[in-house]
PDB file of C-alpha atoms and ligand atoms in Angstrom:
ATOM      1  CA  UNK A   1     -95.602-199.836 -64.305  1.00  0.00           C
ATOM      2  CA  UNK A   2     -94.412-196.529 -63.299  1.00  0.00           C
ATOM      3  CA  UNK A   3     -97.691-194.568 -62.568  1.00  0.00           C
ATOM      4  CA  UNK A   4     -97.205-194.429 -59.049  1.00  0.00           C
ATOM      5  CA  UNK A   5     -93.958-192.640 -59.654  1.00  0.00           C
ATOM      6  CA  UNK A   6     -94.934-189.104 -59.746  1.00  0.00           C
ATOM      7  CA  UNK A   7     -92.642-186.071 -60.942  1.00  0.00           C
ATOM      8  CA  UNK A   8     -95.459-183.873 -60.514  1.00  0.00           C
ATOM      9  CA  UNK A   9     -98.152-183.414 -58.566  1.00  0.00           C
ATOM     10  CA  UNK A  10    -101.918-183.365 -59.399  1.00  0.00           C
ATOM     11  CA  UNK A  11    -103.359-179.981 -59.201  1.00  0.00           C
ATOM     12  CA  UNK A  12    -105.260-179.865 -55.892  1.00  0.00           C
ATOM     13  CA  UNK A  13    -106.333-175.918 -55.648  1.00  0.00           C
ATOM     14  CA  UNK A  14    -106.408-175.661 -51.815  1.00  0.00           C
ATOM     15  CA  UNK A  15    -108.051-172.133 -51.628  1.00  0.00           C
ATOM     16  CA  UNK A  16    -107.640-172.375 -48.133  1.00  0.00           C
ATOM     17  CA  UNK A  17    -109.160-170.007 -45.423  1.00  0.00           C
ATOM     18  CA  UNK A  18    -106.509-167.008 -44.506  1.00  0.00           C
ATOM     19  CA  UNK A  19    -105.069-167.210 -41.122  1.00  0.00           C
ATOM     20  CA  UNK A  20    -106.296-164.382 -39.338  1.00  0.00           C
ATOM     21  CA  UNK A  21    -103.984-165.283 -36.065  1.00  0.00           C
ATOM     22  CA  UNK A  22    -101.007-164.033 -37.623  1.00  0.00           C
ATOM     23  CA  UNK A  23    -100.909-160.504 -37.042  1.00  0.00           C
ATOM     24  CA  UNK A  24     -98.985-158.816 -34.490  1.00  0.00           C
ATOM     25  CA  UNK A  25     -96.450-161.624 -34.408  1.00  0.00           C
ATOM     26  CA  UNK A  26     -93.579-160.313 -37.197  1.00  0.00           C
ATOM     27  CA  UNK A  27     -92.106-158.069 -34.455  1.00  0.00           C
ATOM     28  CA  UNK A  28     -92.246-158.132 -30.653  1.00  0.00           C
ATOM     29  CA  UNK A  29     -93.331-154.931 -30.525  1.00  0.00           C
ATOM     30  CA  UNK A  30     -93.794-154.191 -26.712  1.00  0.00           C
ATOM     31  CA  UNK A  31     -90.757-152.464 -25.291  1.00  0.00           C
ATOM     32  CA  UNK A  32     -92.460-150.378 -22.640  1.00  0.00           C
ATOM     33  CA  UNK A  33     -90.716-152.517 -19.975  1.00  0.00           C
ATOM     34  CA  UNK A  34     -87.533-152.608 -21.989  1.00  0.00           C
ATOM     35  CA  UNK A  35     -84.985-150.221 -20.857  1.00  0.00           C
ATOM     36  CA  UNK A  36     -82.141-151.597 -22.319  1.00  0.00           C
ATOM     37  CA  UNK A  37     -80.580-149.787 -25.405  1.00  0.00           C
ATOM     38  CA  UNK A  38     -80.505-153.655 -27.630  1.00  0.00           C
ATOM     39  CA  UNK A  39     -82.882-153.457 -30.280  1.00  0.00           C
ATOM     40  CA  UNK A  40     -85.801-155.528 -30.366  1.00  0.00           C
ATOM     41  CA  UNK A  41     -85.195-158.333 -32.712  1.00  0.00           C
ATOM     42  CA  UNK A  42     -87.294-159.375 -35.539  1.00  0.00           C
ATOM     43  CA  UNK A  43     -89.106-163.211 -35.295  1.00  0.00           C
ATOM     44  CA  UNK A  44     -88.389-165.294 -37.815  1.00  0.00           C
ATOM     45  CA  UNK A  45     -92.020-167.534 -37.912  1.00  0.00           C
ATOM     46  CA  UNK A  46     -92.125-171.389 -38.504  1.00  0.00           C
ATOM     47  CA  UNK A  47     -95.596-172.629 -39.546  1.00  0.00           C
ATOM     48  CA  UNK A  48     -95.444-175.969 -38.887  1.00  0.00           C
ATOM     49  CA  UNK A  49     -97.407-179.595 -38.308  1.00  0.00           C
ATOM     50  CA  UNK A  50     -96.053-181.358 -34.715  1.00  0.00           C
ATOM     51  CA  UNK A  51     -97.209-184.578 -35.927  1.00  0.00           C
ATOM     52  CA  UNK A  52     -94.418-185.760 -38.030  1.00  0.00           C
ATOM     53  CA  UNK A  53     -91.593-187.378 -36.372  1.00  0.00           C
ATOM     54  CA  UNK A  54     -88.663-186.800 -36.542  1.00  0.00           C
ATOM     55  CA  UNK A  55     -89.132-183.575 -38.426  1.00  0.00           C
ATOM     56  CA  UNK A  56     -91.516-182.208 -35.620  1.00  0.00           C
ATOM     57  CA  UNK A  57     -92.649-183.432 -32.892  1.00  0.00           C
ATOM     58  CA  UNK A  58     -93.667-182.775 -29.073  1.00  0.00           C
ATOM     59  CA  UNK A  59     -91.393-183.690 -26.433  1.00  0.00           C
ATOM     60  CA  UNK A  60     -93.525-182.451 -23.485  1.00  0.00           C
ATOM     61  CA  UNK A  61     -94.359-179.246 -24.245  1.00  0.00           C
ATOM     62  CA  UNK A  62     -91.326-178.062 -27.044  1.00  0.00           C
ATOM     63  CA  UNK A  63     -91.777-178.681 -30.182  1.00  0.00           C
ATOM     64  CA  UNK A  64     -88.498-180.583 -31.589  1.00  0.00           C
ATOM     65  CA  UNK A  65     -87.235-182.632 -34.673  1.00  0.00           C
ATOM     66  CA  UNK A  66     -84.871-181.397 -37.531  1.00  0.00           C
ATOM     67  CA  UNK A  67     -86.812-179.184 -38.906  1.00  0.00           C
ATOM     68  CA  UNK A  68     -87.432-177.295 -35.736  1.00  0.00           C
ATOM     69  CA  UNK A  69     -83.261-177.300 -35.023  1.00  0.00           C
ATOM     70  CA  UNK A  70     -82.592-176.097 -38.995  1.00  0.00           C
ATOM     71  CA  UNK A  71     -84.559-173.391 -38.559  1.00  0.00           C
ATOM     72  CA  UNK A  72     -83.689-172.137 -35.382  1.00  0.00           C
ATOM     73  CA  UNK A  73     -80.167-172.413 -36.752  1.00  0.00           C
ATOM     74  CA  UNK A  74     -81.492-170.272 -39.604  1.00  0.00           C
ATOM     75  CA  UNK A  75     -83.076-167.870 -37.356  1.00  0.00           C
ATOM     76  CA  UNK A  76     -79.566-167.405 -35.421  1.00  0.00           C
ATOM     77  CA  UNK A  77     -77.767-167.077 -38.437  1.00  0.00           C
ATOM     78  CA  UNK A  78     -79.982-164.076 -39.474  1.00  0.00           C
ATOM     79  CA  UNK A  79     -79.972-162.642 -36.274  1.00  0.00           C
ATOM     80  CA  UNK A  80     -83.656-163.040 -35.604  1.00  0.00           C
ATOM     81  CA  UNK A  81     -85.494-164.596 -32.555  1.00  0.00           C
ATOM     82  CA  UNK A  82     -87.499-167.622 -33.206  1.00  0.00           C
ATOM     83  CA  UNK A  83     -91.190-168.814 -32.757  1.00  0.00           C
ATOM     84  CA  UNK A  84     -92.839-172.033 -34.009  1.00  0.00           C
ATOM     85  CA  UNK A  85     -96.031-172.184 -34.614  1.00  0.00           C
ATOM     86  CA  UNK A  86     -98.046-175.738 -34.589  1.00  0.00           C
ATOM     87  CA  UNK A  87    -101.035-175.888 -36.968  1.00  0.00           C
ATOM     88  CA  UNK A  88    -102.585-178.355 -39.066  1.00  0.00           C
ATOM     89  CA  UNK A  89    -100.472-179.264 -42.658  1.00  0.00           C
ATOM     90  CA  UNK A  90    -103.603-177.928 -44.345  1.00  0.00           C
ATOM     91  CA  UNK A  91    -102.701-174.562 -42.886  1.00  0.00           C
ATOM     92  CA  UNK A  92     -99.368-173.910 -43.478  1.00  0.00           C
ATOM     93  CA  UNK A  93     -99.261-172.081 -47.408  1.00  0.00           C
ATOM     94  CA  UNK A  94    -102.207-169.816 -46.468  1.00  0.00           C
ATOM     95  CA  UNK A  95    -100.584-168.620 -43.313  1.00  0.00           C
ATOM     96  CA  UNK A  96     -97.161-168.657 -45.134  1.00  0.00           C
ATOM     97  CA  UNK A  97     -98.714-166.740 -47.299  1.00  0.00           C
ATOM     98  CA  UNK A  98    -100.244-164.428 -45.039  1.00  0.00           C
ATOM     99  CA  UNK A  99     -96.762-162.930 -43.127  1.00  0.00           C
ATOM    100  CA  UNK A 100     -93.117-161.557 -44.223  1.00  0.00           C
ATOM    101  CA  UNK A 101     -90.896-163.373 -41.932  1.00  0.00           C
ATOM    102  CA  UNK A 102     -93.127-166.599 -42.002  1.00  0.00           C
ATOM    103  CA  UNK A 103     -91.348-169.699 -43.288  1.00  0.00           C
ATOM    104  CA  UNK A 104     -93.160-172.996 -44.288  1.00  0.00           C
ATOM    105  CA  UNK A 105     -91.233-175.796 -42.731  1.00  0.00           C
ATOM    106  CA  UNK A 106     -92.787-179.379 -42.178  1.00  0.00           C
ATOM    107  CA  UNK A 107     -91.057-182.032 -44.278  1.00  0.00           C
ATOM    108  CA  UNK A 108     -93.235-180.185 -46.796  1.00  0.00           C
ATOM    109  CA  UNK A 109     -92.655-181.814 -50.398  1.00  0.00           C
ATOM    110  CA  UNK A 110     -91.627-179.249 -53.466  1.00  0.00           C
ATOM    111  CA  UNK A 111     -94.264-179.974 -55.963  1.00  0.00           C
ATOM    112  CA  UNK A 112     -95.276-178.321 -59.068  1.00  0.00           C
ATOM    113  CA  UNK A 113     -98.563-176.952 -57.637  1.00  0.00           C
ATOM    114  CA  UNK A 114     -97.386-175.884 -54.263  1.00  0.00           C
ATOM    115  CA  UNK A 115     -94.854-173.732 -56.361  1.00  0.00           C
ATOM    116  CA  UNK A 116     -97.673-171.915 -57.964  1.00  0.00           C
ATOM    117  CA  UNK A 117     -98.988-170.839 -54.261  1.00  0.00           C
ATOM    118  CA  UNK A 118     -95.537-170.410 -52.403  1.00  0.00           C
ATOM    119  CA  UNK A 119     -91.569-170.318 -53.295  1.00  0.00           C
ATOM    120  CA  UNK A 120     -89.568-172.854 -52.261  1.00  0.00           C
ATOM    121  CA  UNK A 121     -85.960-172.568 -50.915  1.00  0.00           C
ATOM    122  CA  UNK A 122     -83.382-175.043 -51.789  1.00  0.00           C
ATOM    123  CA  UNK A 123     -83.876-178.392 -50.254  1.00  0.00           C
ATOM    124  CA  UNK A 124     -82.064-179.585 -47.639  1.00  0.00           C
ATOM    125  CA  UNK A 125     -83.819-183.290 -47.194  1.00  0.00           C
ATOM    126  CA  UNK A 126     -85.007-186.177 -49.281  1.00  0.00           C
ATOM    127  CA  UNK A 127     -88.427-187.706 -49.043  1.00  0.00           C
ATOM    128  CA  UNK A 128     -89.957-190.914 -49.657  1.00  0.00           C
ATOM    129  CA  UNK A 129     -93.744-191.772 -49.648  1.00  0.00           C
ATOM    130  CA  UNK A 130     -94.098-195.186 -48.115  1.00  0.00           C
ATOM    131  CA  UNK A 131     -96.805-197.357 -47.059  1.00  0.00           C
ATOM    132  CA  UNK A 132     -98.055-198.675 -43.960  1.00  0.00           C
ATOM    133  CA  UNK A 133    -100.313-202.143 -43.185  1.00  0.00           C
ATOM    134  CA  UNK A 134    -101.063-204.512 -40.568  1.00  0.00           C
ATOM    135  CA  UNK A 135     -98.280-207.048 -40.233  1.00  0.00           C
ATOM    136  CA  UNK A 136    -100.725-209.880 -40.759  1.00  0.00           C
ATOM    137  CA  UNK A 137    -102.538-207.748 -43.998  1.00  0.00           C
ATOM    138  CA  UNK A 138    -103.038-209.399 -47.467  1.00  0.00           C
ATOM    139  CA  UNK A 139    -101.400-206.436 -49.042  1.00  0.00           C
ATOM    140  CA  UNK A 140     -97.670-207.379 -50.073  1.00  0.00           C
ATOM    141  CA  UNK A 141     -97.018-204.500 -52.949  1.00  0.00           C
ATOM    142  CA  UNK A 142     -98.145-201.366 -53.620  1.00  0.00           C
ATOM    143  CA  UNK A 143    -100.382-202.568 -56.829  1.00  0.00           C
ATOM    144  CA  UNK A 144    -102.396-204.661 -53.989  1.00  0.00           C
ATOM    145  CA  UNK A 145    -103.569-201.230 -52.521  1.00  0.00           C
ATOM    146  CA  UNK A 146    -106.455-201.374 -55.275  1.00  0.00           C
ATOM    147  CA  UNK A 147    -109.505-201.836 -54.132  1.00  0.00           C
ATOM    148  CA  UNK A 148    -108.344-201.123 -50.532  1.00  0.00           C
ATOM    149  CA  UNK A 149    -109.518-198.562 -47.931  1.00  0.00           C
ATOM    150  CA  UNK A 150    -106.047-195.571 -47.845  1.00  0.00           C
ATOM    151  CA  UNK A 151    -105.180-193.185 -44.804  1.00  0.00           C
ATOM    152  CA  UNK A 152    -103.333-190.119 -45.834  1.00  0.00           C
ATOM    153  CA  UNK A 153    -102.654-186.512 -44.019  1.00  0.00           C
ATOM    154  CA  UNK A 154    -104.947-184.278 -45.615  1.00  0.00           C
ATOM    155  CA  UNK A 155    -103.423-181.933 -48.422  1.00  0.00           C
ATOM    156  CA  UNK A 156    -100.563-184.084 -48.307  1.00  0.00           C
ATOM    157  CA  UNK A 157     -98.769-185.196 -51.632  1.00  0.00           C
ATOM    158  CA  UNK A 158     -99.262-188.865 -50.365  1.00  0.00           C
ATOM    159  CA  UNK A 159    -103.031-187.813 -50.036  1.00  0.00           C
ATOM    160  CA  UNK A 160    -102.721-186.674 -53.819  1.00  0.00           C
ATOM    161  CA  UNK A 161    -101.203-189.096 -55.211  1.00  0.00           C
ATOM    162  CA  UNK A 162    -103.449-191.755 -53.881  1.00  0.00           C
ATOM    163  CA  UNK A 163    -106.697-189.708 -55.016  1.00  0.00           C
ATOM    164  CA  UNK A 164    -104.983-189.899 -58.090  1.00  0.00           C
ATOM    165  CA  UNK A 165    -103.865-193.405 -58.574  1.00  0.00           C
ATOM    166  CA  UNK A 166    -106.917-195.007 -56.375  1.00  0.00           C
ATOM    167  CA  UNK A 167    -110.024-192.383 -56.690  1.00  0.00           C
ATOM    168  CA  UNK A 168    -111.106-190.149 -54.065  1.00  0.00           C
ATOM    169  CA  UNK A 169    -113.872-192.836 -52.577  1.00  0.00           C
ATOM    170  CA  UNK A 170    -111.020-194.904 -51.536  1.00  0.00           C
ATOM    171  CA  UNK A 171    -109.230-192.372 -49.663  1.00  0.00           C
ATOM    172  CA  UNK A 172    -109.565-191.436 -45.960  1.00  0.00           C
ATOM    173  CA  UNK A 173    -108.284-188.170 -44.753  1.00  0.00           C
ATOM    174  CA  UNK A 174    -106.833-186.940 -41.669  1.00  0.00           C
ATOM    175  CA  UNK A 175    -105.553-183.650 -40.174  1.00  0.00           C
ATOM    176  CA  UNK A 176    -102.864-185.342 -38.564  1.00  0.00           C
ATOM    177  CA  UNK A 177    -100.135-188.225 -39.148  1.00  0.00           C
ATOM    178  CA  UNK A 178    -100.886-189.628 -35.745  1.00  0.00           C
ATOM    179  CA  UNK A 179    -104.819-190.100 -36.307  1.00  0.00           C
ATOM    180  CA  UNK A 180    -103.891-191.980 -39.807  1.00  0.00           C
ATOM    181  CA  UNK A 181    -102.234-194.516 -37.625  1.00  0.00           C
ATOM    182  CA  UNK A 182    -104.708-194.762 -35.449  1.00  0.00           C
ATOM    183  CA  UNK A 183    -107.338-195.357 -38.136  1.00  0.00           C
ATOM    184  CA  UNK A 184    -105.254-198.321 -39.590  1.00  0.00           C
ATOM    185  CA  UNK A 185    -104.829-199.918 -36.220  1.00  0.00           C
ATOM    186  CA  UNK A 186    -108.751-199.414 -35.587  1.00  0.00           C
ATOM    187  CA  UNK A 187    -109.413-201.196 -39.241  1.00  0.00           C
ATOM    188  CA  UNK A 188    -111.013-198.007 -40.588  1.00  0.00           C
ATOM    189  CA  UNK A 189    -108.019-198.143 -43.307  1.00  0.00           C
ATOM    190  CA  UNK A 190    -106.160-201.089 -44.940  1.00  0.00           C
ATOM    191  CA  UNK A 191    -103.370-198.696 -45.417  1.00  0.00           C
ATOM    192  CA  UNK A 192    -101.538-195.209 -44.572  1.00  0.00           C
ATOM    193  CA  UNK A 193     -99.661-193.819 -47.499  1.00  0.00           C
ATOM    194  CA  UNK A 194     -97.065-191.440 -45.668  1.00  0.00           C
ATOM    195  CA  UNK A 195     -93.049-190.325 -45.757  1.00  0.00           C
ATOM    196  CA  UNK A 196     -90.447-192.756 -44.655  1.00  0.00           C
ATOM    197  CA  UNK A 197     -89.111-190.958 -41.751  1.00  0.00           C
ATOM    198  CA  UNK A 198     -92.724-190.566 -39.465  1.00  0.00           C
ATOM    199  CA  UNK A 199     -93.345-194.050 -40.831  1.00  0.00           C
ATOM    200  CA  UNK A 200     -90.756-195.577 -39.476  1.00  0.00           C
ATOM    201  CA  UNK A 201     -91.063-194.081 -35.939  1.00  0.00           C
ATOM    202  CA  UNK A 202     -95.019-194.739 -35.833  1.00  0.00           C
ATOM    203  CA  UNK A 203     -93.634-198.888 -37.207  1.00  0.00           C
ATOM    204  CA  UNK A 204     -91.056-198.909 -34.563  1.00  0.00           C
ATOM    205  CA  UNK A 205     -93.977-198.092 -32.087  1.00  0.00           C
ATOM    206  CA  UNK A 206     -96.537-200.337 -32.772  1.00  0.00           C
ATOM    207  CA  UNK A 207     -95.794-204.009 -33.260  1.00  0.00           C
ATOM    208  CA  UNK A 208     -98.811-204.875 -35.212  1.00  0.00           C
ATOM    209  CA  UNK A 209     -97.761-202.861 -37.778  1.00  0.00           C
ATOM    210  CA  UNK A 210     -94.861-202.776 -40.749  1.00  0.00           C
ATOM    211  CA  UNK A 211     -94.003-200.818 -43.921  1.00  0.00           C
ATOM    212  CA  UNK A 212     -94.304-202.666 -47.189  1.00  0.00           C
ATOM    213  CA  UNK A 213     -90.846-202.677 -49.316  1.00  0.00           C
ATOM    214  CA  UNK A 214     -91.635-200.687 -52.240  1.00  0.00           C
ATOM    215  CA  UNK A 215     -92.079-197.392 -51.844  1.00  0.00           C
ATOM    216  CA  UNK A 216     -94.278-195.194 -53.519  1.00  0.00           C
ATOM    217  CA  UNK A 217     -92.787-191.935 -54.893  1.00  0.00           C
ATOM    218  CA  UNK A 218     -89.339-189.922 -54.205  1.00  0.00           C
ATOM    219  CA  UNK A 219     -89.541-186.330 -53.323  1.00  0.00           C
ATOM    220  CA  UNK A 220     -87.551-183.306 -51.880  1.00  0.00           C
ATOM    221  CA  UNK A 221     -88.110-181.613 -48.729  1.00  0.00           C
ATOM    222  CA  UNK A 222     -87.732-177.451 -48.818  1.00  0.00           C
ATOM    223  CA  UNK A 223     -88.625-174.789 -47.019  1.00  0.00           C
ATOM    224  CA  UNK A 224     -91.515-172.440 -48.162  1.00  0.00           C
ATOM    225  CA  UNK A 225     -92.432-168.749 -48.037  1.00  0.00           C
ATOM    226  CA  UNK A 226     -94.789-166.451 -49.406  1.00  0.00           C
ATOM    227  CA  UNK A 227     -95.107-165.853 -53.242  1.00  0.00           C
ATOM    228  CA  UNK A 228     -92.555-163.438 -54.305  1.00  0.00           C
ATOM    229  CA  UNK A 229     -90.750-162.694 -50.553  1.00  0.00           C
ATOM    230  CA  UNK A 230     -87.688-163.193 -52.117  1.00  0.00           C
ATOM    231  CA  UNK A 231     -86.410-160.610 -49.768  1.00  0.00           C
ATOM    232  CA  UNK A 232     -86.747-163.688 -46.943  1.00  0.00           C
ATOM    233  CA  UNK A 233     -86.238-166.424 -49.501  1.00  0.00           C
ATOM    234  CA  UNK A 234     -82.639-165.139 -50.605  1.00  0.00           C
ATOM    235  CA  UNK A 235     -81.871-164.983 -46.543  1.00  0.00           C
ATOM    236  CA  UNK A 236     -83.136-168.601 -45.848  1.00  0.00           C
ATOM    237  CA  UNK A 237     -80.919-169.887 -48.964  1.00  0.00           C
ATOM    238  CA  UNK A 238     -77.580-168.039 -47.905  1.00  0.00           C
ATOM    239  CA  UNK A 239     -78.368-169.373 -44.361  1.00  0.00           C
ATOM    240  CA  UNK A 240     -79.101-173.323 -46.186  1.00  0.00           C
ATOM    241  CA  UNK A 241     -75.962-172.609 -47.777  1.00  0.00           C
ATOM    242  CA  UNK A 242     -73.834-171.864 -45.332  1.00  0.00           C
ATOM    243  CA  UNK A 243     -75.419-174.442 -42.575  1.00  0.00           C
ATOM    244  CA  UNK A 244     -75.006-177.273 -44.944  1.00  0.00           C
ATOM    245  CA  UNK A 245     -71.266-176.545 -45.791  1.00  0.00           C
ATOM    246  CA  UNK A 246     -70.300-175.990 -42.202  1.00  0.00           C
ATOM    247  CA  UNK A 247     -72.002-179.484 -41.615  1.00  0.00           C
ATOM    248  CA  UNK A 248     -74.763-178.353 -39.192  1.00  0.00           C
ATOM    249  CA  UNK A 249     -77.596-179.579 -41.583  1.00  0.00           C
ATOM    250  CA  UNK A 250     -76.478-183.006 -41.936  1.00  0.00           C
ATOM    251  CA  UNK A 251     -75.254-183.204 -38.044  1.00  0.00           C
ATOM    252  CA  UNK A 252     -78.922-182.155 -37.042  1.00  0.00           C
ATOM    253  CA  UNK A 253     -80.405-184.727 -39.795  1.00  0.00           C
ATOM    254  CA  UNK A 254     -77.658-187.201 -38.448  1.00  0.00           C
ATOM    255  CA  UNK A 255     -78.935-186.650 -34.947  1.00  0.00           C
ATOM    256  CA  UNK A 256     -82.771-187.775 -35.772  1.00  0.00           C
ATOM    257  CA  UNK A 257     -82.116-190.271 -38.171  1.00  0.00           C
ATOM    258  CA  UNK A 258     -79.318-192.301 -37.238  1.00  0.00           C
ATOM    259  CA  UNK A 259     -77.382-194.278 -40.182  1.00  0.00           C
ATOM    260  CA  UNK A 260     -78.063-197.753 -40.360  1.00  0.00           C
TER     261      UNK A 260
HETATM  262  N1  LIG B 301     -93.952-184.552 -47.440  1.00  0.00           N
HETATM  263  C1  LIG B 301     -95.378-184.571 -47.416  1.00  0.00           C
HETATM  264  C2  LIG B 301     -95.935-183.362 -48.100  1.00  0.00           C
HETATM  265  O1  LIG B 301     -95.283-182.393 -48.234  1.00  0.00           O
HETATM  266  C3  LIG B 301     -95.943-184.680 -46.001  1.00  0.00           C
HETATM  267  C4  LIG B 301     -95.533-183.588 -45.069  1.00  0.00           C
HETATM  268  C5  LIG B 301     -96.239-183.616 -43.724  1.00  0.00           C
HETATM  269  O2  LIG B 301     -97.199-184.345 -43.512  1.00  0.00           O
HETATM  270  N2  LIG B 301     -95.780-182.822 -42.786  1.00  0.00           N
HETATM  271  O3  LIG B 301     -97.063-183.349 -48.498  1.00  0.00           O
END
């Protein structure tokens, strides 16, 4: 049965509230104190989600993970500064789509219906939706999640495809990766449906818990901007380009995710 297996995504229209925060933050714009002859710099923006390990992450009080190190190296590249900013996942397209130099970058999944809202660059990761239960849980495959209570990250393609496959009433959603952990280990949830990579750090973390062995859908990870910036888009990809032939990409994926 391949209906888990999805090569598209259920339209989900997230006509989500505009970020209002972003203005003012393209350009550092206050030189009165600058008397140096450099040039202000432009800021390349990444919206991002610090709940998904090892993509992004808090390590004190910097944000880190691979996508945080691609795009700074993308940022240097293009000669700009380089500012992340955290925000919930549900966030990220409108305030991608709200800013020139803002780039979408959180292990964010290219999906038919996210391309109608944002353009994606080429993709420099693979994704795969997994599943997480209780070690001691009666759920062995992922046909036994019918019927059973799911945990997703809101607006996430692992949230869609499970309201999809299992129906909305079965589907609990959270703003954050973390907090769908936390509702399995509290019972709320049978299961979490989320990508491989947090998966296995929250699994590694908490004993009680494993990941089944089938997964649930293959994706590809890319970075987003807003509709029609192909001004920034065609930057991003000749950056990509160049940072994955010089080996940078993989060394930084490399670094997070060591091979087995
Ligand atoms: N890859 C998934 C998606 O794009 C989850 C990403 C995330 O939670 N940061 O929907």
């Amino acid at each position: 049965m391949n209906k888990f297996f999805k090569s598209t995504v259920c339209a989900v229209a997230a006509v989500a509230m505009m970020a209002a925060c972003f203005a003012g933050c393209s350009k550092k714009d206050d030189t009165a104190a600058d008397t140096s002859s450099s040039e202000q710099k432009e800021v390349l923006i990444m919206a991002t989600n610090a709940t998904f390990p090892p993509y992004e992450y808090y390590d004190g009080e910097d944000i880190v993970g691979i996508d945080a190190e691609i795009g700074k190296a993308i940022a240097d590249k293009l000669g700009m500064d380089f500012k992340i900013e955290d925000m919930e996942f549900n966030s990220i397209i409108s305030y991608v789509n709200s800013g020139d130099n803002v780039m979408g970058m959180a292990g964010m999944t290219v999906s038919e219906d996210r391309k109608l809202q944002v353009d994606f660059s080429s993709s420099y990761a693979n994704g795969v939706q997994v599943v997480i239960v209780k070690k001691d849980s009666d759920i062995k495959t992922v046909d036994d999640l019918a019927g059973k209570k799911i945990g997703v990250q809101l607006s996430t393609t692992g949230d869609i495809y499970a309201t999809d496959d299992f129906g909305a009433e079965m589907v609990t959603q959270y703003n954050k990766a973390t907090d769908c952990v936390l509702g399995l280990k509290n019972g709320d949830v049978d299961a979490v449906i989320i990508d491989n990579a947090p998966a296995q750090t929250f699994v590694a973390e908490n004993d009680t818990l494993k990941l089944l062995e089938t997964e649930y859908a293959n994706e590809d990870y890319a970075i987003c901007v807003k509709k029609g910036n192909t001004q920034l888009l065609d930057k991003i990809n000749g950056a990509l380009s160049e940072l994955t032939a010089d080996g940078t990409v993989k060394k930084i994926i490399d670094k997070y995710i060591p091979a087995k």
